[in-house]
Amino acid sequence: MAAVEIYMWWLDLDLASKEWLRENLRTIELPETVKRGIFDAGGAGSLTDADWDFIETQSEFVD
């Protein structure tokens, strides 16, 4: 099964997880709360390099 692209679930991700990801770009180990937030929003619970690129360059800070 193909992974769901980040832009498909980013808007459904809780604000606390978004803020944590923006403040901790490209960290290897995600806290369980952030993993759960990603999974609940429709993601895989982990992030690819392309996902990190999206968070760094295209995610909006006005959520």
PDB file of C-alpha atoms in Angstrom:
ATOM      1  CA  MET A   1       0.000   0.000   0.000  1.00  0.00           C
ATOM      2  CA  ALA A   2       1.339   3.451  -0.903  1.00  0.00           C
ATOM      3  CA  ALA A   3       1.899   5.999   1.834  1.00  0.00           C
ATOM      4  CA  VAL A   4      -0.561   8.865   2.073  1.00  0.00           C
ATOM      5  CA  GLU A   5       1.069  12.155   1.104  1.00  0.00           C
ATOM      6  CA  ILE A   6       1.477  14.651   3.951  1.00  0.00           C
ATOM      7  CA  TYR A   7      -0.671  17.326   2.311  1.00  0.00           C
ATOM      8  CA  MET A   8      -3.598  14.880   2.537  1.00  0.00           C
ATOM      9  CA  TRP A   9      -3.452  14.655   6.353  1.00  0.00           C
ATOM     10  CA  TRP A  10      -1.586  17.779   7.516  1.00  0.00           C
ATOM     11  CA  LEU A  11      -4.727  19.892   7.898  1.00  0.00           C
ATOM     12  CA  ASP A  12      -6.251  17.238  10.181  1.00  0.00           C
ATOM     13  CA  LEU A  13      -3.175  17.057  12.431  1.00  0.00           C
ATOM     14  CA  ASP A  14      -3.632  18.611  15.882  1.00  0.00           C
ATOM     15  CA  LEU A  15      -1.999  21.991  16.459  1.00  0.00           C
ATOM     16  CA  ALA A  16       0.292  20.804  19.268  1.00  0.00           C
ATOM     17  CA  SER A  17       1.809  18.152  16.986  1.00  0.00           C
ATOM     18  CA  LYS A  18       2.258  20.655  14.149  1.00  0.00           C
ATOM     19  CA  GLU A  19       4.052  23.055  16.467  1.00  0.00           C
ATOM     20  CA  TRP A  20       6.291  20.308  17.836  1.00  0.00           C
ATOM     21  CA  LEU A  21       7.245  19.177  14.324  1.00  0.00           C
ATOM     22  CA  ARG A  22       8.047  22.734  13.212  1.00  0.00           C
ATOM     23  CA  GLU A  23      10.189  23.338  16.306  1.00  0.00           C
ATOM     24  CA  ASN A  24      12.020  19.996  16.008  1.00  0.00           C
ATOM     25  CA  LEU A  25      12.647  19.704  12.280  1.00  0.00           C
ATOM     26  CA  ARG A  26      14.101  16.433  11.064  1.00  0.00           C
ATOM     27  CA  THR A  27      14.373  14.848  14.481  1.00  0.00           C
ATOM     28  CA  ILE A  28      14.807  11.092  14.336  1.00  0.00           C
ATOM     29  CA  GLU A  29      12.656  10.074  17.301  1.00  0.00           C
ATOM     30  CA  LEU A  30       9.111  11.427  17.486  1.00  0.00           C
ATOM     31  CA  PRO A  31       7.260  11.504  20.801  1.00  0.00           C
ATOM     32  CA  GLU A  32       4.409   9.013  21.064  1.00  0.00           C
ATOM     33  CA  THR A  33       1.863  11.852  21.192  1.00  0.00           C
ATOM     34  CA  VAL A  34       3.102  13.221  17.862  1.00  0.00           C
ATOM     35  CA  LYS A  35       3.188   9.757  16.267  1.00  0.00           C
ATOM     36  CA  ARG A  36      -0.378   9.165  17.454  1.00  0.00           C
ATOM     37  CA  GLY A  37      -1.457  12.575  16.110  1.00  0.00           C
ATOM     38  CA  ILE A  38       0.012  11.782  12.693  1.00  0.00           C
ATOM     39  CA  PHE A  39      -1.642   8.362  12.643  1.00  0.00           C
ATOM     40  CA  ASP A  40      -5.005   9.758  13.783  1.00  0.00           C
ATOM     41  CA  ALA A  41      -4.854  12.432  11.066  1.00  0.00           C
ATOM     42  CA  GLY A  42      -4.321   9.779   8.397  1.00  0.00           C
ATOM     43  CA  GLY A  43      -0.550   9.523   8.146  1.00  0.00           C
ATOM     44  CA  ALA A  44       1.681   6.537   8.776  1.00  0.00           C
ATOM     45  CA  GLY A  45       2.918   7.690  12.188  1.00  0.00           C
ATOM     46  CA  SER A  46       6.395   8.326  10.804  1.00  0.00           C
ATOM     47  CA  LEU A  47       7.857  10.907   8.436  1.00  0.00           C
ATOM     48  CA  THR A  48       9.869  10.701   5.226  1.00  0.00           C
ATOM     49  CA  ASP A  49      12.405  13.235   3.960  1.00  0.00           C
ATOM     50  CA  ALA A  50       9.691  14.597   1.647  1.00  0.00           C
ATOM     51  CA  ASP A  51       7.383  15.053   4.652  1.00  0.00           C
ATOM     52  CA  TRP A  52      10.067  17.015   6.486  1.00  0.00           C
ATOM     53  CA  ASP A  53      10.609  19.148   3.374  1.00  0.00           C
ATOM     54  CA  PHE A  54       6.879  19.935   3.358  1.00  0.00           C
ATOM     55  CA  ILE A  55       6.885  20.856   7.059  1.00  0.00           C
ATOM     56  CA  GLU A  56       9.917  23.081   6.607  1.00  0.00           C
ATOM     57  CA  THR A  57       8.890  24.869   3.429  1.00  0.00           C
ATOM     58  CA  GLN A  58       5.152  24.600   2.816  1.00  0.00           C
ATOM     59  CA  SER A  59       3.282  24.158   6.073  1.00  0.00           C
ATOM     60  CA  GLU A  60       1.568  27.322   7.182  1.00  0.00           C
ATOM     61  CA  PHE A  61       2.145  28.719  10.653  1.00  0.00           C
ATOM     62  CA  VAL A  62      -1.400  30.130  10.775  1.00  0.00           C
ATOM     63  CA  ASP A  63      -3.357  27.001  11.611  1.00  0.00           C
TER      64      ASP A  63
END
